[in-house]
Amino acid sequence: MVIILKAIMISGRTLGQGASLEAKMSPEFFNATSTCAISESDYNALGISGDENVLVRTEFGEVVLSARKDDGLPPGVIFIPMGPWANAVVGQNTGGCGCPLFKGTEAEVEPTKTRVKDVCELFADLKGLGGEGS
Amino acid sequence: MMEEDILCPFCGCLCDDIKVEVDEGRIVGVKRACRLGMSKFMGHERIAAPMVRRDGELVETSYEEAYERAAQILKAAKRPLLYGWCSTVCETAKMGILLAEEVGGVIDSTATVCHGPSIIGIEEKGLAGSTLGQVKNRADLIVFWGANPAEAHPRHTLRYSSNSTGMFTPEGRGGRKVIVVDVRRTRTAKNADKFVLIRPGTDYEVIAALRMIVKGKGDLLPDAVAGIAKSDLEEVADMMKAAKFGAVLIGLGLTHSRGRYKNVDGALSLVADLNGFTKFVVLAMRGHYNVAGFGQVCAWETGYPMAVDLSRGAPYFNPGETAACDLLARREADAMMVVAADPASNFPRKTVEAMAEIPVIQVDPFPNPTTFLSDVVIPTAVCGIEAEGTAYRMDGLSLRMKKVVDSVYPTDEEVVENILDRVRRLGDDN
Amino acid sequence: MIIEGGIVYDPINGVLGEEMDISIEDGRVVEKAGGGEVIDARGMLVMPGGVDAHAHIAGGKVNTGRIMRPEDGRRGTEPRTKLLRPSTGYTVPNCYAIGYRYARLGYTTAFEAATPILEARHTHEELEEIPIIDKGALTLFGNNWEVLECVRDGDLGKLAAFVAWGLRASRGYGVKVVNPGGGEAWGFGGNVKGIDDPVPSFDVTPREIIRYLMRANEALRLPHSVHLHTNNLGKPGNYETTLETLRAVEDIAATRDRQVLHVTHMQFSAYGGTGWRDFESRASDIADYFNKHNQFTMDMGQLIFGSATTMTADAPLEYGNARLLKAKWSNHDIELEESSGVVPLVYGRKNPINAIQWAIGLELALLTEDPWQMIMTTDHPNGGPFVNYPEVVALLMSRRKREEEMATLHDLASKRTSLPSIEREMDWNDVAIVTRAGPARILGLQEKGHLGVGADGDVSIYEINPEKVDPSRDHEVVKAALARAKYTIKAGEVVARDGEVVAVPQGRTYWVDASVPEADAARVRADLVEKFAKYYSIQLSNYMVQDAYVTRPRVVRAGVI
């Protein structure tokens, strides 16, 4: 049985994301931002095993991220650092004020064996890049 | 050699006390900077040379050809979008606005996807603020609302807010109260005297309830608002009214959540209300070191701080219509120039897909996902390290950034000026 | 360049409507030019270029006004041309519009009225972007901690040294004092209520601050006097504070040939009444006092009906405005130095308070006998935007126009002021004084405000014949002519013709470099090192405005050694 968690997704800054902000091709940026923080109880409920990632799905898209526990998060809220992985599931509507809703998207989370895409793969389908981005 | 009092070109704190050790034209050591600033000073992978896209591939070329291609793209476009401008100095912004006028484009900054809603809130209400030193010297209550300086502005608390010392605040953290309102227990929240955990998207309700309590209408409220016990909110209101000088520091938790600019309007109104009882100020925790500067320059040059449409010769401003994300989402922009920003990473995926469909020019020291989508890539010197110029701190204070080491790259300003020059020449030929 | 046959008003040189030629070479007025452009000014009014001694045109407050008022930006929009950048705004125009609109009016010099040292870099960034006109900025000192401490310690030498240093640090031109002591009190939400109300934490009074700064200003022999925005400004009954302030400094003498104190936008400081209900004009009390004390000068701060954006370093006043009007409110306190606020508002003809305020500005100008003591301003954009100067001149020149206007106002404008009984109508010589010669003399700009040999080649020519037009009757002709200069000439170059800008040179920025004894300067430096280590949020080495921000300086020397 696949367990699906319904949660509110928020994105935001972290120290690791910030420190690698201008080194987006680096492994540090990948490690810092392609990750989804989940409350301890939700994490345990999802039954994520050591080699598993999570698939986060919203009405705007889906993305695979590594998962980690965060004791600061309340149940039902997940956090993804600002960056292209988070934005894969953010909607483009600005509500008439120029700014998308980067925090507060309804999401579904489930464990997955799928690998996390690296930054090149994330953009591989755009501009006819075919994965040859860098 | 140790260079003193260098400004840090990373976040809106714009710390100006950094010591940088330079040896044979290279930075070999940095003191006083936080992890974010340290990483910036010590350097990252750079774009080696200008590139243009040929047969689907980015290939290295000369600056001359890159400028020419960029000028042709902008000149050919009917609705060019010139975006970014926040990790660069004001001098670049000035040149960019002139270029936008010349090509009849829309110029917008990264502010629209950060504190742009705060600016709209200010248009509704005004902002009762101060310089950060005023908070340092006087504030006995600090409220971080949807802001997490421990991760986004690491030296803020020590230099300017909760842990700083000043004339009327000699005890520093010990003489202050700190309230944090957030949707998760952040590292900042762990240092608070009072933490209020709210559900995502309920900021407006909570602020409105606080305003009612502050104005003596608390008896009209239910026992809980958005899941927060009324007694908790009353405690917060009491702490606010008891302060001699309170400072509300607002972050993207307000601007990026449901309600957006209305959340900020609420926070600004709360602070205005509190001034009927005691002294209160409010400041936005601006992200990039010069995101505030673009807004200042754009306001004095065009009358508006962001999202300015110059296609009709006279500036027109209507965020939601003329902001970068809106233009892309509507597939309206037909070319894009990105200076000192990375929208491919920071815009929603669907918006980025629109970017991928149009010619893109990138001006930046560093490779990033926007590079993938670019047709012209022009590497530049790093402002504040390899180039001097003006930047505005998050509180609107302007400071001069220094050049610490030489660079083989042209400055952002020079690059934009070169493109402008070629656009003008193309105009003459026609 | 030769300007031929115009009817020239040049009060400083005693020229009262004489037909004469003006020659300009290398940007200056000369006896006779060797050649160049010839401008036929026969039958036209020729005056020195206009000088605005008090306007808020650059810096943090002005930009705050723009940012919080996109609705104002949309007024006054003009597209770019091959020559011009685009214009926006009415009360808070963008930088280009400021330069273009002054030039169209025949104005060639304007001074920003209030800049804190800490934010002077921003002020200069905007001044640099304003085209055409020459400019300068007055520096705020009235709530600065170093000033308050020098006053408390009675250390005039150190205070003078600090003023000299502050002017250099801000690249400022003169000493501006706004609600002295009140800005510091506002740091904790308070204010001072009069000139003897002590400033919290500093054990000094506004009276002492004003006196000491005036004495320092005179010790430094600065070109301009202290430029004062009084305590209690904007409040009913404040004329008493204003007169008390003036009486408190009667014994101080100027060390240069100029006033010893300039009280700015007096309209806001000449109020009677105990509250808004019995609010009334006390302009005649103020004018009477000035008529007996010629060591003081003032400017009008005339109110213009319609939209305004109030902006001042008097932050508690703005908070009061916002509360009273339920208006948008911005505030900006500046560590160790000042406070400030911005509130947009609309002045209404049928609003009794506004109607009385409108009359007070005119009463002050017309009841003050010596026009050299009373110059024209609207305290742009506090009383209204400077583009309305032709309206103000027309009002000063025509009793008929005043009566026509008063008929459209709330009747308290007639009942609570003496304006209906004032017969005086200014003539062109008066106008040349209150808009050019007077402001230049008050600021101490020796090469401005006149057309004598050696003066700057700044000239305005209006298509109106002073010998044929009766301004009293044909006030609309006067207003129309002044609104669109036939020619505006800046440093010998035609910058506006027929009310359109035709050239966009870059003007110069005045600042004052005053020398002081090294011993005093050293004591100031020691204080500053300590203040920056403990209290400022930036480093001392990053504080001073760098040369890069004043690219075309005009440095005026002063000082005690």
Short mmCIF file of N, CA and C in Angstrom, two decimals, chain C residues 416-509:
data_model
loop_
_atom_site.label_atom_id
_atom_site.label_comp_id
_atom_site.label_asym_id
_atom_site.label_seq_id
_atom_site.Cartn_x
_atom_site.Cartn_y
_atom_site.Cartn_z
N ARG C 416 -11.01 84.99 9.22
CA ARG C 416 -9.97 84.71 10.23
C ARG C 416 -8.59 85.16 9.76
N THR C 417 -8.55 85.96 8.71
CA THR C 417 -7.26 86.49 8.24
C THR C 417 -7.47 87.95 7.85
N SER C 418 -6.39 88.64 7.61
CA SER C 418 -6.51 90.04 7.20
C SER C 418 -6.37 90.20 5.69
N LEU C 419 -6.34 89.09 4.98
CA LEU C 419 -6.06 89.18 3.55
C LEU C 419 -7.02 90.08 2.77
N PRO C 420 -8.33 90.03 3.08
CA PRO C 420 -9.24 90.87 2.28
C PRO C 420 -8.90 92.35 2.34
N SER C 421 -8.30 92.78 3.44
CA SER C 421 -8.02 94.21 3.59
C SER C 421 -6.66 94.63 3.02
N ILE C 422 -5.89 93.67 2.56
CA ILE C 422 -4.54 94.01 2.09
C ILE C 422 -4.60 94.50 0.64
N GLU C 423 -4.15 95.72 0.46
CA GLU C 423 -4.21 96.30 -0.87
C GLU C 423 -2.94 96.06 -1.68
N ARG C 424 -1.85 95.81 -0.99
CA ARG C 424 -0.56 95.78 -1.66
C ARG C 424 -0.54 94.81 -2.85
N GLU C 425 0.06 95.27 -3.93
CA GLU C 425 0.30 94.41 -5.09
C GLU C 425 1.79 94.52 -5.42
N MET C 426 2.45 93.40 -5.51
CA MET C 426 3.88 93.45 -5.81
C MET C 426 4.10 93.92 -7.25
N ASP C 427 5.22 94.61 -7.44
CA ASP C 427 5.58 94.99 -8.81
C ASP C 427 6.69 94.04 -9.29
N TRP C 428 7.15 94.26 -10.51
CA TRP C 428 8.11 93.30 -11.07
C TRP C 428 9.44 93.32 -10.33
N ASN C 429 9.77 94.47 -9.77
CA ASN C 429 11.00 94.50 -8.97
C ASN C 429 10.86 93.62 -7.73
N ASP C 430 9.69 93.74 -7.06
CA ASP C 430 9.43 92.87 -5.90
C ASP C 430 9.52 91.40 -6.30
N VAL C 431 8.91 91.10 -7.45
CA VAL C 431 8.89 89.70 -7.89
C VAL C 431 10.31 89.21 -8.17
N ALA C 432 11.11 90.07 -8.79
CA ALA C 432 12.50 89.67 -9.06
C ALA C 432 13.25 89.43 -7.76
N ILE C 433 12.89 90.18 -6.72
CA ILE C 433 13.55 89.96 -5.42
C ILE C 433 13.08 88.65 -4.80
N VAL C 434 11.75 88.45 -4.70
CA VAL C 434 11.27 87.29 -3.93
C VAL C 434 11.50 85.96 -4.65
N THR C 435 11.81 86.00 -5.94
CA THR C 435 12.03 84.75 -6.66
C THR C 435 13.47 84.54 -7.11
N ARG C 436 14.31 85.59 -7.04
CA ARG C 436 15.67 85.46 -7.56
C ARG C 436 16.71 86.08 -6.64
N ALA C 437 16.66 87.43 -6.59
CA ALA C 437 17.71 88.15 -5.87
C ALA C 437 17.70 87.80 -4.39
N GLY C 438 16.49 87.74 -3.81
CA GLY C 438 16.36 87.46 -2.38
C GLY C 438 16.86 86.07 -2.02
N PRO C 439 16.34 85.04 -2.67
CA PRO C 439 16.83 83.70 -2.35
C PRO C 439 18.35 83.57 -2.52
N ALA C 440 18.89 84.19 -3.58
CA ALA C 440 20.35 84.08 -3.80
C ALA C 440 21.10 84.77 -2.67
N ARG C 441 20.62 85.95 -2.27
CA ARG C 441 21.30 86.66 -1.18
C ARG C 441 21.16 85.90 0.13
N ILE C 442 19.98 85.38 0.39
CA ILE C 442 19.75 84.64 1.65
C ILE C 442 20.64 83.40 1.71
N LEU C 443 20.78 82.72 0.58
CA LEU C 443 21.65 81.53 0.56
C LEU C 443 23.13 81.91 0.55
N GLY C 444 23.42 83.15 0.19
CA GLY C 444 24.82 83.55 0.09
C GLY C 444 25.47 83.10 -1.21
N LEU C 445 24.67 83.02 -2.27
CA LEU C 445 25.19 82.63 -3.59
C LEU C 445 25.55 83.90 -4.35
N GLN C 446 26.82 84.25 -4.34
CA GLN C 446 27.20 85.56 -4.84
C GLN C 446 27.06 85.70 -6.34
N GLU C 447 27.13 84.58 -7.07
CA GLU C 447 27.07 84.68 -8.53
C GLU C 447 25.67 84.35 -9.06
N LYS C 448 24.72 84.23 -8.14
CA LYS C 448 23.35 83.93 -8.54
C LYS C 448 22.44 85.12 -8.21
N GLY C 449 21.30 85.14 -8.87
CA GLY C 449 20.26 86.11 -8.52
C GLY C 449 20.49 87.50 -9.05
N HIS C 450 21.51 87.68 -9.87
CA HIS C 450 21.71 89.00 -10.48
C HIS C 450 22.39 88.86 -11.83
N LEU C 451 22.52 89.98 -12.54
CA LEU C 451 23.05 89.95 -13.90
C LEU C 451 24.24 90.91 -14.06
N GLY C 452 24.89 91.20 -12.93
CA GLY C 452 26.07 92.03 -13.00
C GLY C 452 27.24 91.27 -13.60
N VAL C 453 28.27 91.99 -13.98
CA VAL C 453 29.45 91.35 -14.56
C VAL C 453 30.03 90.35 -13.56
N GLY C 454 30.29 89.16 -14.04
CA GLY C 454 30.82 88.10 -13.17
C GLY C 454 29.75 87.15 -12.68
N ALA C 455 28.48 87.55 -12.78
CA ALA C 455 27.40 86.65 -12.36
C ALA C 455 27.32 85.47 -13.31
N ASP C 456 26.74 84.36 -12.82
CA ASP C 456 26.49 83.23 -13.70
C ASP C 456 25.55 83.65 -14.83
N GLY C 457 25.78 83.12 -15.99
CA GLY C 457 24.95 83.47 -17.14
C GLY C 457 23.62 82.74 -17.12
N ASP C 458 22.90 82.90 -16.03
CA ASP C 458 21.58 82.27 -15.85
C ASP C 458 20.52 83.35 -16.00
N VAL C 459 19.72 83.26 -17.04
CA VAL C 459 18.77 84.33 -17.34
C VAL C 459 17.43 83.71 -17.70
N SER C 460 16.36 84.37 -17.25
CA SER C 460 15.06 83.95 -17.75
C SER C 460 14.39 85.10 -18.48
N ILE C 461 13.79 84.77 -19.61
CA ILE C 461 13.14 85.77 -20.45
C ILE C 461 11.69 85.33 -20.65
N TYR C 462 10.76 86.23 -20.32
CA TYR C 462 9.34 85.89 -20.41
C TYR C 462 8.67 86.76 -21.45
N GLU C 463 7.75 86.16 -22.18
CA GLU C 463 7.06 86.88 -23.23
C GLU C 463 5.92 87.70 -22.63
N ILE C 464 6.34 88.73 -21.94
CA ILE C 464 5.35 89.64 -21.35
C ILE C 464 6.03 91.00 -21.27
N ASN C 465 5.33 92.03 -21.66
CA ASN C 465 5.93 93.37 -21.65
C ASN C 465 5.50 94.10 -20.39
N PRO C 466 6.44 94.27 -19.47
CA PRO C 466 6.08 94.88 -18.18
C PRO C 466 5.59 96.31 -18.33
N GLU C 467 5.92 96.92 -19.45
CA GLU C 467 5.47 98.30 -19.64
C GLU C 467 4.04 98.35 -20.17
N LYS C 468 3.58 97.24 -20.70
CA LYS C 468 2.24 97.26 -21.31
C LYS C 468 1.20 96.46 -20.52
N VAL C 469 1.64 95.38 -19.88
CA VAL C 469 0.67 94.55 -19.19
C VAL C 469 0.47 95.05 -17.76
N ASP C 470 -0.79 95.14 -17.35
CA ASP C 470 -1.11 95.50 -15.97
C ASP C 470 -1.35 94.21 -15.20
N PRO C 471 -0.38 93.78 -14.37
CA PRO C 471 -0.51 92.48 -13.69
C PRO C 471 -1.72 92.43 -12.78
N SER C 472 -2.14 93.57 -12.27
CA SER C 472 -3.28 93.59 -11.37
C SER C 472 -4.54 93.13 -12.10
N ARG C 473 -4.69 93.61 -13.31
CA ARG C 473 -5.89 93.27 -14.09
C ARG C 473 -5.66 91.99 -14.90
N ASP C 474 -4.48 91.92 -15.54
CA ASP C 474 -4.23 90.80 -16.45
C ASP C 474 -3.41 89.71 -15.78
N HIS C 475 -3.89 89.28 -14.61
CA HIS C 475 -3.09 88.30 -13.86
C HIS C 475 -2.99 86.97 -14.60
N GLU C 476 -3.97 86.68 -15.44
CA GLU C 476 -3.88 85.41 -16.18
C GLU C 476 -2.76 85.46 -17.21
N VAL C 477 -2.54 86.63 -17.76
CA VAL C 477 -1.43 86.80 -18.71
C VAL C 477 -0.10 86.60 -17.99
N VAL C 478 0.00 87.16 -16.80
CA VAL C 478 1.22 87.01 -15.99
C VAL C 478 1.48 85.53 -15.71
N LYS C 479 0.47 84.85 -15.24
CA LYS C 479 0.63 83.44 -14.87
C LYS C 479 1.04 82.61 -16.09
N ALA C 480 0.39 82.86 -17.20
CA ALA C 480 0.70 82.08 -18.41
C ALA C 480 2.13 82.35 -18.89
N ALA C 481 2.53 83.61 -18.83
CA ALA C 481 3.88 83.95 -19.31
C ALA C 481 4.95 83.32 -18.43
N LEU C 482 4.73 83.36 -17.10
CA LEU C 482 5.75 82.83 -16.19
C LEU C 482 5.80 81.30 -16.23
N ALA C 483 4.69 80.67 -16.61
CA ALA C 483 4.64 79.21 -16.62
C ALA C 483 5.46 78.63 -17.77
N ARG C 484 5.66 79.39 -18.83
CA ARG C 484 6.43 78.91 -19.98
C ARG C 484 7.41 80.00 -20.38
N ALA C 485 8.61 79.90 -19.86
CA ALA C 485 9.61 80.92 -20.19
C ALA C 485 9.82 80.95 -21.70
N LYS C 486 9.93 82.16 -22.23
CA LYS C 486 10.26 82.28 -23.66
C LYS C 486 11.66 81.70 -23.89
N TYR C 487 12.58 82.11 -23.02
CA TYR C 487 13.91 81.52 -23.01
C TYR C 487 14.34 81.30 -21.55
N THR C 488 14.92 80.14 -21.29
CA THR C 488 15.67 79.99 -20.05
C THR C 488 17.11 79.73 -20.46
N ILE C 489 18.00 80.54 -19.92
CA ILE C 489 19.41 80.44 -20.28
C ILE C 489 20.19 80.02 -19.05
N LYS C 490 20.93 78.93 -19.19
CA LYS C 490 21.71 78.41 -18.06
C LYS C 490 23.18 78.44 -18.45
N ALA C 491 23.97 79.18 -17.71
CA ALA C 491 25.40 79.31 -17.99
C ALA C 491 25.64 79.64 -19.47
N GLY C 492 24.82 80.54 -19.98
CA GLY C 492 25.02 81.01 -21.35
C GLY C 492 24.48 80.10 -22.43
N GLU C 493 23.75 79.06 -22.05
CA GLU C 493 23.18 78.15 -23.04
C GLU C 493 21.66 78.18 -22.93
N VAL C 494 20.98 78.27 -24.07
CA VAL C 494 19.52 78.22 -24.04
C VAL C 494 19.10 76.80 -23.69
N VAL C 495 18.44 76.63 -22.55
CA VAL C 495 18.00 75.29 -22.15
C VAL C 495 16.50 75.10 -22.36
N ALA C 496 15.75 76.21 -22.36
CA ALA C 496 14.32 76.10 -22.67
C ALA C 496 13.93 77.25 -23.58
N ARG C 497 13.08 76.92 -24.54
CA ARG C 497 12.58 77.95 -25.45
C ARG C 497 11.09 77.72 -25.63
N ASP C 498 10.31 78.79 -25.52
CA ASP C 498 8.85 78.68 -25.61
C ASP C 498 8.30 77.59 -24.70
N GLY C 499 8.88 77.53 -23.51
CA GLY C 499 8.37 76.57 -22.53
C GLY C 499 8.74 75.13 -22.78
N GLU C 500 9.60 74.88 -23.76
CA GLU C 500 10.04 73.50 -24.02
C GLU C 500 11.54 73.39 -23.78
N VAL C 501 11.94 72.27 -23.20
CA VAL C 501 13.36 72.08 -22.93
C VAL C 501 14.07 71.74 -24.24
N VAL C 502 15.14 72.47 -24.52
CA VAL C 502 15.85 72.27 -25.79
C VAL C 502 17.31 71.83 -25.60
N ALA C 503 17.80 71.89 -24.37
CA ALA C 503 19.15 71.40 -24.09
C ALA C 503 19.19 70.92 -22.65
N VAL C 504 20.03 69.91 -22.42
CA VAL C 504 20.04 69.29 -21.09
C VAL C 504 21.47 69.20 -20.57
N PRO C 505 22.05 70.35 -20.24
CA PRO C 505 23.38 70.29 -19.63
C PRO C 505 23.28 69.78 -18.19
N GLN C 506 24.41 69.42 -17.63
CA GLN C 506 24.44 68.99 -16.23
C GLN C 506 24.88 70.16 -15.37
N GLY C 507 24.09 70.48 -14.35
CA GLY C 507 24.43 71.60 -13.48
C GLY C 507 25.48 71.23 -12.45
N ARG C 508 25.75 72.19 -11.60
CA ARG C 508 26.76 71.99 -10.56
C ARG C 508 26.11 71.84 -9.19
N THR C 509 26.88 71.27 -8.26
CA THR C 509 26.39 71.10 -6.89
C THR C 509 27.26 71.91 -5.93
#
